[in-house]
Amino acid sequence: MGRYLARRLAAAVGVLWAAYTLAFAILYLLPGDPAEILAAGGENTDPDPAALEKLRAEYGLDRPIAEQYWDKLWAALHGNFGVSVTSGRPVTDVIKDAAPSTLLLTFGALAAAIIGGALLALIATYPRGAGLRQLLLSLPSLAVSAPTFWVGLILVQLLSFQWRLLPAIGNEGWKSLVMPVVTLAIPVSAVVAQVLAKSLLTELGSPYVEIAHAKGVSRTRIHLRHVARNAAIPTLTLVGVLTGELLAGTVVVETVFSRAGIGRVTAAAVERQDIPVVLGVVVFSAAIFVVVNLLIDLVYPLLDPRIAQNGARA
Amino acid sequence: MTDLSLTQVGLGLDRDEPTPPTDAALRGPSRGRDLLRLLAQPGLVLAVIVAVLVLLAAFFPSVFTGRDPLEAVPKDKLQGPSLEHLFGTDQLGRDLFSRVVHGAALSMKATVIAVSLGLVLGSLIGLISGFFGGWLDFALMRVVEVVLAIPSLLLSLAIITALGFGTVNVAIAVGLASVARFARVMRSEVLRVRGAVFVEAAKAAGARWYEILFRHVLPSALGPATVLAALDFGIAILAVSALSFLGYGANAPAPEWGSLVAGGRTYITSAWWLTVLPGVVVMAAVLATNRISRAVDGGRSRS
């Protein structure tokens, strides 16, 4: 178990470093002069050359790119991700302030997506008839085809303006969280349902199910106790990736519902081409991905004791 | 947008070990039987019709509407859908149907660029990685893994930050974000083909490495990547429309599907059609391409 964890931790650090490097490469190496981007701040103006030179010197953009990279990485290791170009505040402060509301939204949506998707998969694979199963299993492909921003706006239209049940915008109270969570969770719950249903159907065809039947275990008990437990592993593997997608999805959802948070910070940073903030957000998302995956690695051995012994994922 | 690579994640699980095409699949069934099988699936027929309509709209918008998408008629502003204005009019009195039809051109252009970029660049990386193996393969695959760990929307946003706004930049951002998925699929397929008898034979016959790579390995390894490209189409439409909704696409008066929905937000209480109808069109297009890609995929693995 100890070695298993140590290896996972080392991999996690590696992912963080790689994410930083990738984001740095995208933001500083792709065509487009960072100094001009910084000077323009999203406006279409032609800054004068003298100001550009000053900016380059100020941000160290006149030095070799490798040198800039090591300096910035070294600073980042000490928790310094530079300052936002538009507000002048440290990037870490900007993210720290915006994180709580976004994490609440992200993990709320993750819980909703897992519960909703698992329910749909368990119900859809239970009936013996193929008709109902087909109908229920076609719901996910419908859900992943709808643009998230559009689903959000439709909910606002119905629940806020037509029926006046929930507030349309803002961060106040749990009521303002309901629609964003649902909007964010819909496409992810569809994926959970698809993957879980697939492995449930595979598991249902395996010999141990037949033996349990022969021993007189009820169908419901087989479905919920035996099959669901084994089928959960492929879905669990996905949770890290899905959390990342949810976090990224807050860019759209927080814009639709005018909620303050990381998503809005990101949208604004892209609009103003605020490079340090965008870099910080990418690393933040990688950090969340890494933490969630470490937690999943702790859960695996509980579902399947063989994993901890072999140190490998099933 | 969460749904970017989600279908990918869901459907990608079984995509790493593609079934080798059998002789029957390579020869293919007769064309008449193909048509019969198509007509037996009304959902697929509908999907094909929608896809054809969208493509027609993208290339020949005048087939559907004679109205100018930019022409404002102030006295007709904010009218609901009617026979005169199928999708109603916006706050300036522009015909929404005409704007959606003309928007197809920009949105489809972005989608096609994105998918082509992902397919070509991703396949090339996967081809090189799988064919040469060794440290190059190791390095490329580690990069691919990291890219897959970062949500594709976030990746696209970072690329847009560097490149700037506009339809083409949005398309490049979406395309680059999908390169890793193509690379992985292509690599696993190349690994399978690389050891095949006909490749060994070509090697023994003294063919040069680039001849083997492009004439023997590439053609027989391309299948799964093209299936992924079909699937990627729906994902790309959604990604492009989300970025356009956020305001990173074409400049203001030009209609794009995502920005049309964003433009209608202000009038959500008084003019529902401005947000609802463009979204319905996007969803129909995505459903259609997903249905078609499933048929393409199923056709390969079934026979």
Coordinates of C-alpha atoms in Angstrom, one line a residue:
Chain A
M1 CA 0.0 0.0 0.0
G2 CA 2.8 2.4 0.9
R3 CA 4.7 1.9 -2.3
Y4 CA 1.4 2.1 -4.3
L5 CA 0.7 5.5 -2.8
A6 CA 4.3 6.8 -3.2
R7 CA 4.2 5.9 -6.9
R8 CA 0.8 7.7 -7.3
L9 CA 2.2 10.8 -5.5
A10 CA 5.2 11.0 -7.8
A11 CA 3.0 10.7 -10.8
A12 CA 0.8 13.5 -9.5
V13 CA 3.7 15.9 -9.1
G14 CA 4.8 15.0 -12.6
V15 CA 1.3 15.8 -14.0
L16 CA 1.4 19.2 -12.3
W17 CA 4.8 20.1 -13.7
A18 CA 3.8 18.9 -17.2
A19 CA 0.6 20.9 -17.1
Y20 CA 2.5 24.0 -16.2
T21 CA 5.0 23.4 -19.0
L22 CA 2.2 22.8 -21.5
A23 CA 0.3 25.9 -20.6
F24 CA 3.5 27.9 -20.7
A25 CA 4.3 26.5 -24.2
I26 CA 0.8 27.4 -25.5
L27 CA 0.8 30.9 -24.0
Y28 CA 4.4 32.0 -24.7
L29 CA 5.4 29.9 -27.8
L30 CA 2.4 30.1 -30.0
P31 CA 2.4 32.8 -32.6
G32 CA 1.4 36.1 -31.1
D33 CA 3.8 38.4 -29.2
P34 CA 3.0 38.2 -25.4
A35 CA 4.2 41.8 -25.0
E36 CA 1.7 43.0 -27.6
I37 CA -1.0 40.9 -26.1
L38 CA -0.2 42.3 -22.6
A39 CA -0.1 45.9 -23.9
A40 CA -3.3 45.6 -25.9
G41 CA -5.3 44.0 -23.1
G42 CA -7.9 42.7 -25.5
E43 CA -8.3 46.0 -27.4
N44 CA -7.4 46.3 -31.0
T45 CA -4.9 49.1 -30.7
D46 CA -1.4 49.5 -31.9
P47 CA 0.8 50.2 -28.9
D48 CA 3.8 52.3 -29.6
P49 CA 7.2 50.5 -29.8
A50 CA 8.7 52.3 -26.8
A51 CA 5.9 51.1 -24.5
L52 CA 6.4 47.6 -25.9
E53 CA 10.1 47.6 -25.1
K54 CA 9.3 48.8 -21.6
L55 CA 6.8 46.0 -21.1
R56 CA 9.2 43.4 -22.5
A57 CA 11.8 44.5 -20.0
E58 CA 9.3 44.7 -17.1
Y59 CA 8.0 41.2 -17.7
G60 CA 11.4 39.8 -18.7
L61 CA 10.1 38.9 -22.2
D62 CA 13.3 40.2 -23.8
R63 CA 15.3 37.3 -22.3
P64 CA 15.7 33.8 -23.9
I65 CA 12.5 31.8 -23.5
A66 CA 14.2 28.9 -21.6
E67 CA 15.5 31.4 -19.0
Q68 CA 12.0 32.9 -18.6
Y69 CA 10.6 29.4 -18.3
W70 CA 12.9 28.4 -15.4
D71 CA 12.5 31.7 -13.6
K72 CA 8.7 31.4 -13.8
L73 CA 8.7 27.7 -12.8
W74 CA 11.0 28.4 -9.9
A75 CA 8.7 31.2 -8.7
A76 CA 5.6 29.0 -9.2
L77 CA 7.2 26.4 -7.0
H78 CA 7.2 29.0 -4.3
G79 CA 3.6 29.8 -4.8
N80 CA 4.2 32.9 -7.0
F81 CA 2.3 32.8 -10.3
G82 CA 2.9 36.5 -11.1
V83 CA 0.3 39.2 -11.1
S84 CA -2.8 39.7 -13.2
V85 CA -2.2 42.1 -16.1
T86 CA -5.6 43.7 -15.8
S87 CA -6.1 44.0 -12.0
G88 CA -2.5 44.0 -10.8
R89 CA -3.4 41.5 -8.1
P90 CA -1.3 38.3 -7.5
V91 CA -2.8 35.4 -9.5
T92 CA -2.8 33.2 -6.5
D93 CA -5.1 35.7 -4.7
V94 CA -7.4 36.0 -7.6
I95 CA -7.8 32.2 -7.8
K96 CA -8.0 31.8 -4.0
D97 CA -10.9 34.3 -3.8
A98 CA -12.8 32.8 -6.7
A99 CA -12.2 29.1 -5.8
P100 CA -14.7 28.3 -3.0
S101 CA -17.9 29.1 -5.0
T102 CA -16.6 27.3 -8.1
L103 CA -15.5 24.2 -6.1
L104 CA -18.9 24.1 -4.5
L105 CA -20.5 24.2 -7.9
T106 CA -18.1 21.7 -9.4
F107 CA -18.4 19.0 -6.7
G108 CA -22.1 19.6 -6.4
A109 CA -22.5 18.9 -10.1
L110 CA -20.2 15.9 -9.7
A111 CA -22.4 14.4 -7.0
A112 CA -25.5 15.2 -9.0
A113 CA -24.0 13.7 -12.2
I114 CA -22.9 10.5 -10.4
I115 CA -26.2 10.0 -8.6
G116 CA -28.3 10.8 -11.7
G117 CA -26.2 8.8 -14.1
A118 CA -25.9 5.8 -11.8
L119 CA -29.7 5.8 -11.2
L120 CA -30.4 5.9 -14.9
A121 CA -27.9 3.1 -15.6
L122 CA -29.2 0.9 -12.8
I123 CA -32.8 1.4 -13.8
A124 CA -32.2 1.0 -17.5
T125 CA -30.3 -2.3 -17.1
Y126 CA -32.8 -3.8 -14.7
P127 CA -35.8 -4.7 -16.9
R128 CA -35.6 -7.8 -19.0
G129 CA -37.4 -6.3 -22.0
A130 CA -35.2 -4.6 -24.6
G131 CA -37.7 -1.9 -25.5
L132 CA -37.7 0.1 -22.2
R133 CA -33.9 -0.4 -21.9
Q134 CA -33.3 1.0 -25.4
L135 CA -35.6 4.0 -24.6
L136 CA -33.8 4.8 -21.3
L137 CA -30.3 4.3 -22.8
S138 CA -31.1 6.7 -25.6
L139 CA -31.5 9.6 -23.1
P140 CA -27.7 10.1 -22.6
S141 CA -26.9 10.6 -26.3
L142 CA -29.7 13.2 -26.3
A143 CA -28.2 14.9 -23.3
V144 CA -24.6 15.1 -24.7
S145 CA -25.9 16.7 -27.9
A146 CA -27.4 19.8 -26.2
P147 CA -25.2 22.9 -25.9
T148 CA -24.7 23.5 -22.1
F149 CA -25.2 27.3 -22.4
W150 CA -28.5 26.7 -24.2
V151 CA -29.8 24.2 -21.6
G152 CA -28.9 26.8 -18.9
L153 CA -30.8 29.5 -20.7
I154 CA -33.9 27.3 -21.2
L155 CA -33.9 26.5 -17.5
V156 CA -33.7 30.2 -16.6
Q157 CA -36.6 30.9 -19.0
L158 CA -38.8 28.2 -17.5
L159 CA -37.8 28.1 -13.8
S160 CA -37.0 31.8 -13.2
F161 CA -39.2 33.8 -15.5
Q162 CA -42.1 31.5 -16.3
W163 CA -42.7 29.8 -12.9
R164 CA -40.6 32.1 -10.7
L165 CA -39.2 29.2 -8.6
L166 CA -35.5 30.0 -8.6
P167 CA -33.3 33.1 -9.0
A168 CA -31.9 33.5 -12.5
I169 CA -28.5 34.9 -11.5
G170 CA -26.1 35.4 -8.6
N171 CA -24.3 33.6 -5.8
E172 CA -26.8 34.1 -2.9
G173 CA -28.1 31.0 -1.1
W174 CA -28.6 27.4 -2.1
K175 CA -31.4 28.3 -4.4
S176 CA -29.0 30.1 -6.8
L177 CA -26.9 26.9 -6.9
V178 CA -29.7 24.5 -8.2
M179 CA -29.8 25.5 -11.8
P180 CA -26.1 25.9 -12.4
V181 CA -25.5 22.5 -10.8
V182 CA -28.2 20.8 -12.9
T183 CA -27.0 22.5 -16.1
L184 CA -23.4 21.5 -15.4
A185 CA -24.3 17.9 -14.4
I186 CA -26.5 17.0 -17.4
P187 CA -23.8 16.1 -20.0
V188 CA -21.6 14.5 -17.3
S189 CA -24.4 12.4 -15.9
A190 CA -25.0 11.2 -19.5
V191 CA -21.4 9.9 -19.7
V192 CA -21.6 8.3 -16.3
A193 CA -24.8 6.6 -17.4
Q194 CA -23.3 5.4 -20.7
V195 CA -20.2 3.9 -19.2
L196 CA -21.9 2.4 -16.1
A197 CA -24.7 0.8 -18.2
K198 CA -22.1 -0.7 -20.5
S199 CA -20.1 -2.3 -17.7
L200 CA -23.3 -3.4 -15.9
L201 CA -24.5 -5.2 -19.0
T202 CA -21.0 -6.9 -19.3
E203 CA -21.1 -7.9 -15.7
L204 CA -24.6 -9.2 -15.9
G205 CA -23.4 -11.7 -18.5
S206 CA -20.6 -13.2 -16.3
P207 CA -20.8 -16.6 -14.7
Y208 CA -21.0 -15.4 -11.1
V209 CA -24.4 -13.9 -11.8
E210 CA -25.7 -17.2 -13.0
I211 CA -24.3 -19.0 -9.9
A212 CA -25.9 -16.4 -7.6
H213 CA -29.2 -16.9 -9.5
A214 CA -28.9 -20.7 -9.1
K215 CA -28.3 -20.2 -5.4
G216 CA -31.6 -18.3 -5.2
V217 CA -30.4 -14.8 -4.7
S218 CA -33.0 -12.3 -5.8
R219 CA -32.5 -10.3 -9.0
T220 CA -32.6 -7.0 -7.2
R221 CA -29.9 -8.1 -4.8
I222 CA -27.7 -9.4 -7.5
H223 CA -28.1 -6.2 -9.4
L224 CA -27.4 -3.8 -6.6
R225 CA -24.9 -5.8 -4.4
H226 CA -22.9 -8.0 -6.8
V227 CA -23.0 -6.5 -10.2
A228 CA -23.0 -2.8 -9.3
R229 CA -19.9 -3.1 -7.2
N230 CA -17.9 -4.7 -9.9
A231 CA -19.2 -2.4 -12.6
A232 CA -18.3 0.7 -10.6
I233 CA -14.6 0.5 -11.3
P234 CA -14.5 1.7 -15.0
T235 CA -16.8 4.6 -14.0
L236 CA -14.6 5.5 -11.0
T237 CA -11.6 5.7 -13.4
L238 CA -13.4 8.4 -15.2
V239 CA -14.2 10.6 -12.3
G240 CA -10.9 12.5 -12.4
V241 CA -11.4 13.4 -16.1
L242 CA -15.0 14.3 -15.5
T243 CA -14.2 16.6 -12.6
G244 CA -11.8 18.4 -14.9
E245 CA -14.5 18.8 -17.5
L246 CA -16.9 20.1 -14.9
L247 CA -14.4 22.6 -13.7
A248 CA -13.8 23.8 -17.3
G249 CA -17.6 23.8 -17.8
T250 CA -18.0 26.4 -15.1
V251 CA -16.6 29.0 -17.6
V252 CA -19.8 28.6 -19.6
V253 CA -22.2 27.9 -16.7
E254 CA -21.0 30.8 -14.5
T255 CA -21.3 33.1 -17.5
V256 CA -24.9 32.0 -18.2
F257 CA -26.0 32.4 -14.6
S258 CA -23.8 35.4 -13.8
R259 CA -22.1 33.7 -10.9
A260 CA -18.8 34.9 -9.5
G261 CA -16.0 32.2 -9.6
I262 CA -13.1 30.7 -11.4
G263 CA -15.1 30.3 -14.6
R264 CA -16.0 34.0 -14.8
V265 CA -12.4 34.9 -13.9
T266 CA -11.2 32.6 -16.7
A267 CA -13.7 34.0 -19.3
A268 CA -12.6 37.6 -18.4
A269 CA -8.9 36.7 -18.5
V270 CA -9.3 35.2 -22.0
E271 CA -11.2 38.2 -23.1
R272 CA -8.4 40.6 -21.9
Q273 CA -5.7 38.1 -22.9
D274 CA -4.5 38.1 -19.3
I275 CA -1.7 35.4 -19.7
P276 CA -0.7 35.0 -16.1
V277 CA -4.2 34.4 -14.9
V278 CA -5.0 31.8 -17.7
L279 CA -1.8 30.0 -16.8
G280 CA -2.8 30.0 -13.2
V281 CA -6.2 28.6 -14.0
V282 CA -4.8 25.7 -16.1
V283 CA -2.4 24.7 -13.2
F284 CA -5.3 25.0 -10.8
S285 CA -7.4 22.7 -12.9
A286 CA -4.5 20.2 -13.1
A287 CA -4.2 20.4 -9.3
I288 CA -7.9 19.5 -8.9
F289 CA -7.5 16.7 -11.4
V290 CA -4.5 15.3 -9.5
V291 CA -6.1 15.5 -6.1
V292 CA -9.3 13.8 -7.2
N293 CA -7.3 11.1 -8.9
L294 CA -5.3 10.5 -5.7
L295 CA -8.6 10.2 -3.8
I296 CA -9.8 7.7 -6.4
D297 CA -6.6 5.7 -6.0
L298 CA -7.4 5.4 -2.3
V299 CA -10.9 4.2 -3.1
Y300 CA -9.9 1.5 -5.6
P301 CA -8.5 -1.0 -3.1
L302 CA -11.8 -0.8 -1.1
L303 CA -13.7 -2.0 -4.2
D304 CA -11.1 -4.5 -5.3
P305 CA -8.4 -5.6 -2.8
R306 CA -6.3 -7.0 -5.6
I307 CA -5.4 -3.5 -6.8
A308 CA -3.4 -2.5 -3.7
Q309 CA -1.5 -5.7 -3.8
N310 CA -0.5 -5.5 -7.4
G311 CA -0.1 -1.7 -7.3
A312 CA -1.8 -1.5 -10.7
R313 CA -5.3 -0.4 -11.8
A314 CA -7.6 -3.0 -13.0
Chain B
M1 CA -18.6 23.6 -22.2
T2 CA -18.5 20.3 -20.4
D3 CA -19.7 18.2 -23.3
L4 CA -16.6 18.8 -25.4
S5 CA -14.8 15.6 -24.9
L6 CA -17.4 13.9 -22.8
T7 CA -18.9 11.7 -25.5
Q8 CA -15.3 11.0 -26.3
V9 CA -14.6 9.8 -22.8
G10 CA -17.7 7.7 -22.8
L11 CA -17.3 6.1 -26.2
G12 CA -13.5 6.1 -26.2
L13 CA -13.2 3.2 -23.8
D14 CA -13.6 0.6 -26.4
R15 CA -11.9 2.6 -29.1
D16 CA -8.3 1.7 -28.1
E17 CA -8.5 -1.8 -29.4
P18 CA -10.3 -1.6 -32.8
T19 CA -11.4 -4.8 -34.4
P20 CA -9.4 -5.7 -37.4
P21 CA -11.4 -5.4 -40.6
T22 CA -12.2 -8.7 -42.1
D23 CA -12.1 -9.5 -45.8
A24 CA -15.9 -9.0 -46.0
A25 CA -15.6 -5.6 -44.5
L26 CA -12.9 -4.6 -47.0
R27 CA -14.9 -5.8 -50.0
G28 CA -18.1 -4.2 -48.6
P29 CA -21.7 -5.3 -49.3
S30 CA -23.4 -4.4 -52.5
R31 CA -24.7 -0.9 -52.8
G32 CA -28.3 -1.9 -53.1
R33 CA -28.3 -3.7 -49.8
D34 CA -26.6 -0.7 -48.2
L35 CA -29.5 1.5 -49.3
L36 CA -32.1 -1.0 -48.0
R37 CA -30.3 -1.1 -44.6
L38 CA -30.3 2.7 -44.5
L39 CA -34.1 2.9 -45.2
A40 CA -34.8 0.4 -42.5
Q41 CA -33.5 2.9 -39.9
P42 CA -35.7 6.0 -40.0
G43 CA -33.6 7.7 -37.3
L44 CA -30.5 7.5 -39.6
V45 CA -32.5 8.7 -42.6
L46 CA -33.6 11.7 -40.6
A47 CA -30.0 12.3 -39.5
V48 CA -28.7 12.2 -43.1
I49 CA -31.5 14.7 -44.1
V50 CA -30.5 17.1 -41.4
A51 CA -26.8 16.9 -42.2
V52 CA -27.5 17.5 -45.9
L53 CA -29.7 20.5 -45.0
V54 CA -27.0 22.0 -42.8
L55 CA -24.3 21.5 -45.4
L56 CA -26.6 23.0 -48.1
A57 CA -27.2 26.0 -45.8
A58 CA -23.4 26.4 -45.3
F59 CA -22.6 26.4 -49.0
F60 CA -25.8 27.8 -50.6
P61 CA -27.7 29.8 -48.0
S62 CA -29.8 31.4 -50.8
V63 CA -31.6 28.1 -51.4
F64 CA -33.3 28.6 -48.0
T65 CA -33.8 32.3 -47.7
G66 CA -33.6 35.3 -49.9
R67 CA -33.3 37.7 -47.0
D68 CA -30.1 39.5 -46.0
P69 CA -29.0 38.3 -42.6
L70 CA -27.7 41.8 -41.8
E71 CA -30.6 43.8 -43.1
A72 CA -32.4 45.5 -40.2
V73 CA -36.1 46.5 -40.5
P74 CA -36.7 48.5 -37.3
K75 CA -40.5 48.4 -37.6
D76 CA -40.5 44.6 -37.6
K77 CA -38.3 44.2 -34.5
L78 CA -38.8 41.4 -31.9
Q79 CA -41.6 39.6 -33.8
G80 CA -42.4 36.0 -32.9
P81 CA -42.1 33.2 -35.4
S82 CA -44.6 33.5 -38.3
L83 CA -44.9 32.4 -41.9
E84 CA -43.2 35.7 -42.9
H85 CA -40.3 35.2 -40.4
L86 CA -40.0 31.5 -39.6
F87 CA -37.8 32.0 -36.6
G88 CA -39.0 35.5 -35.8
T89 CA -36.9 38.7 -35.8
D90 CA -34.3 40.1 -33.4
Q91 CA -34.1 43.5 -31.6
L92 CA -33.0 45.3 -34.8
G93 CA -35.6 43.6 -36.9
R94 CA -33.3 41.2 -38.6
D95 CA -34.7 37.9 -39.8
L96 CA -33.5 35.2 -37.4
F97 CA -34.0 32.3 -39.8
S98 CA -31.8 34.0 -42.4
R99 CA -29.2 34.7 -39.7
V100 CA -29.2 31.0 -38.6
V101 CA -29.0 29.8 -42.2
H102 CA -26.1 32.2 -43.0
G103 CA -24.5 31.3 -39.6
A104 CA -24.2 27.7 -40.7
A105 CA -21.4 28.8 -43.1
L106 CA -19.2 30.2 -40.3
S107 CA -20.0 27.5 -37.8
M108 CA -19.5 24.7 -40.3
K109 CA -16.3 26.3 -41.6
A110 CA -14.9 26.4 -38.0
T111 CA -16.0 22.8 -37.4
V112 CA -14.5 21.4 -40.6
I113 CA -11.2 23.2 -39.9
A114 CA -11.1 22.0 -36.3
V115 CA -11.8 18.3 -37.2
S116 CA -9.4 18.3 -40.1
L117 CA -6.7 19.8 -38.0
G118 CA -7.2 17.3 -35.3
L119 CA -7.3 14.4 -37.8
V120 CA -4.3 15.3 -39.8
L121 CA -2.0 16.5 -37.0
G122 CA -3.1 13.8 -34.5
S123 CA -2.8 11.0 -37.1
L124 CA 0.7 12.2 -38.1
I125 CA 1.8 12.3 -34.4
G126 CA 0.3 8.9 -33.8
L127 CA 1.8 7.5 -37.0
I128 CA 5.3 8.7 -36.1
S129 CA 5.0 7.6 -32.5
G130 CA 3.7 4.1 -33.3
F131 CA 6.0 3.5 -36.3
F132 CA 9.3 4.6 -34.9
G133 CA 8.7 3.6 -31.3
G134 CA 11.5 3.9 -28.8
W135 CA 12.2 7.1 -26.9
L136 CA 10.3 9.3 -29.4
D137 CA 7.2 7.2 -28.8
F138 CA 7.7 7.4 -25.1
A139 CA 8.1 11.2 -25.1
L140 CA 5.2 11.9 -27.5
M141 CA 2.9 9.6 -25.5
R142 CA 3.7 11.3 -22.2
V143 CA 2.8 14.7 -23.8
V144 CA -0.4 13.2 -25.1
E145 CA -1.3 12.0 -21.6
V146 CA -0.8 15.4 -20.1
V147 CA -2.9 17.0 -22.8
L148 CA -5.6 14.5 -22.0
A149 CA -5.5 15.4 -18.3
I150 CA -6.4 19.0 -19.1
P151 CA -10.0 19.7 -20.0
S152 CA -10.2 20.4 -23.7
L153 CA -12.3 23.6 -23.2
L154 CA -9.5 25.0 -20.9
L155 CA -6.9 24.0 -23.5
S156 CA -8.9 25.8 -26.2
L157 CA -9.2 28.9 -24.0
A158 CA -5.5 29.0 -23.4
I159 CA -4.8 28.7 -27.2
I160 CA -7.3 31.5 -27.9
T161 CA -5.6 33.7 -25.3
A162 CA -2.4 33.3 -27.3
L163 CA -3.8 33.5 -30.8
G164 CA -6.6 36.1 -30.4
F165 CA -10.3 36.0 -31.4
G166 CA -12.0 35.1 -34.6
T167 CA -13.7 32.2 -36.3
V168 CA -10.5 30.6 -37.6
N169 CA -8.7 31.0 -34.3
V170 CA -11.6 29.4 -32.5
A171 CA -11.4 26.5 -35.0
I172 CA -7.7 26.1 -34.5
A173 CA -8.1 26.1 -30.7
V174 CA -10.8 23.4 -30.9
G175 CA -8.8 21.4 -33.4
L176 CA -5.5 21.5 -31.4
A177 CA -7.4 20.5 -28.3
S178 CA -8.5 17.3 -30.1
V179 CA -5.1 16.3 -31.5
A180 CA -4.1 14.1 -28.5
R181 CA -7.2 11.9 -28.9
F182 CA -6.5 11.3 -32.6
A183 CA -2.8 10.6 -31.8
R184 CA -3.6 7.9 -29.3
V185 CA -6.1 6.1 -31.6
M186 CA -3.8 6.3 -34.5
R187 CA -0.8 5.0 -32.5
S188 CA -2.6 1.9 -31.2
E189 CA -3.7 1.1 -34.8
V190 CA -0.2 1.6 -36.2
L191 CA 1.2 -0.7 -33.5
R192 CA -1.3 -3.4 -34.7
V193 CA -0.5 -2.9 -38.4
R194 CA 3.2 -2.6 -38.0
G195 CA 3.7 -6.3 -37.3
A196 CA 1.3 -7.4 -40.1
V197 CA 2.6 -9.9 -42.7
F198 CA 2.3 -7.5 -45.6
V199 CA 4.5 -4.9 -43.8
E200 CA 7.1 -7.5 -43.1
A201 CA 6.9 -8.5 -46.8
A202 CA 7.4 -5.0 -47.9
K203 CA 10.4 -4.6 -45.6
A204 CA 11.9 -7.9 -46.9
A205 CA 11.3 -6.7 -50.5
G206 CA 13.5 -3.7 -49.7
A207 CA 11.0 -0.9 -49.5
R208 CA 12.3 2.3 -47.9
W209 CA 10.9 3.3 -44.5
Y210 CA 8.8 6.2 -45.9
E211 CA 7.3 3.9 -48.5
I212 CA 6.3 1.4 -45.9
L213 CA 5.0 4.2 -43.7
F214 CA 2.8 6.0 -46.2
R215 CA 2.0 3.3 -48.7
H216 CA 1.5 0.3 -46.5
V217 CA 0.9 1.3 -42.8
L218 CA -1.0 4.5 -43.2
P219 CA -3.8 3.3 -45.5
S220 CA -4.6 0.3 -43.3
A221 CA -4.4 2.1 -40.0
L222 CA -6.5 5.1 -41.0
G223 CA -9.9 3.5 -40.4
P224 CA -10.4 4.1 -36.6
A225 CA -9.1 7.7 -36.9
T226 CA -11.7 8.5 -39.6
V227 CA -14.4 7.0 -37.4
L228 CA -13.2 9.2 -34.5
A229 CA -13.3 12.2 -36.9
A230 CA -16.9 11.5 -37.6
L231 CA -17.6 11.4 -33.9
D232 CA -15.5 14.4 -33.3
F233 CA -17.7 16.4 -35.6
G234 CA -20.5 16.7 -33.1
I235 CA -18.1 17.5 -30.3
A236 CA -16.5 20.2 -32.5
I237 CA -19.8 21.8 -33.3
L238 CA -20.6 22.0 -29.6
A239 CA -17.1 23.3 -28.7
V240 CA -17.2 26.0 -31.5
S241 CA -20.6 27.1 -30.5
A242 CA -19.6 27.4 -26.8
L243 CA -16.6 29.5 -27.6
S244 CA -18.7 31.6 -29.9
F245 CA -21.3 32.0 -27.2
L246 CA -18.6 33.2 -24.9
G247 CA -17.8 35.9 -27.5
Y248 CA -14.4 34.7 -28.9
G249 CA -15.7 34.0 -32.4
A250 CA -16.5 36.3 -35.3
N251 CA -17.0 40.0 -34.8
A252 CA -20.4 41.4 -33.9
P253 CA -22.8 41.6 -36.9
A254 CA -21.6 38.4 -38.5
P255 CA -24.0 35.5 -37.4
E256 CA -22.6 32.4 -35.7
W257 CA -24.8 29.8 -34.0
G258 CA -23.3 30.4 -30.5
S259 CA -23.2 34.1 -30.7
L260 CA -26.8 34.2 -31.9
V261 CA -27.9 32.5 -28.7
A262 CA -25.7 34.9 -26.6
G263 CA -27.3 37.8 -28.5
G264 CA -30.7 36.7 -27.5
R265 CA -29.9 36.5 -23.8
T266 CA -30.9 40.1 -23.1
Y267 CA -34.4 39.5 -24.5
I268 CA -35.0 36.1 -22.8
T269 CA -38.2 37.2 -21.1
S270 CA -39.7 39.0 -24.1
A271 CA -38.4 37.0 -27.1
W272 CA -37.9 33.4 -26.3
W273 CA -37.3 32.4 -29.9
L274 CA -33.9 34.3 -30.0
T275 CA -32.3 31.9 -27.6
V276 CA -34.4 28.7 -28.1
L277 CA -34.4 28.3 -31.9
P278 CA -30.7 28.7 -32.8
G279 CA -30.0 26.2 -29.9
V280 CA -32.4 23.8 -31.4
V281 CA -30.6 24.0 -34.7
V282 CA -27.2 23.3 -33.0
M283 CA -28.6 20.3 -31.2
A284 CA -30.2 18.9 -34.3
A285 CA -26.9 19.2 -36.1
V286 CA -25.0 17.5 -33.3
L287 CA -27.6 14.7 -33.0
A288 CA -27.5 14.1 -36.7
T289 CA -23.7 13.9 -36.9
N290 CA -23.5 11.7 -33.9
R291 CA -26.1 9.3 -35.3
I292 CA -24.3 9.2 -38.6
S293 CA -20.9 8.6 -36.9
R294 CA -22.5 5.7 -34.9
A295 CA -23.7 4.2 -38.2
V296 CA -20.2 4.6 -39.7
D297 CA -18.7 3.0 -36.6
G298 CA -21.3 0.2 -36.4
G299 CA -20.9 -0.5 -40.1
R300 CA -17.2 -1.1 -39.5
S301 CA -17.4 -3.3 -36.5
R302 CA -20.5 -5.3 -37.5
S303 CA -19.3 -6.7 -40.8

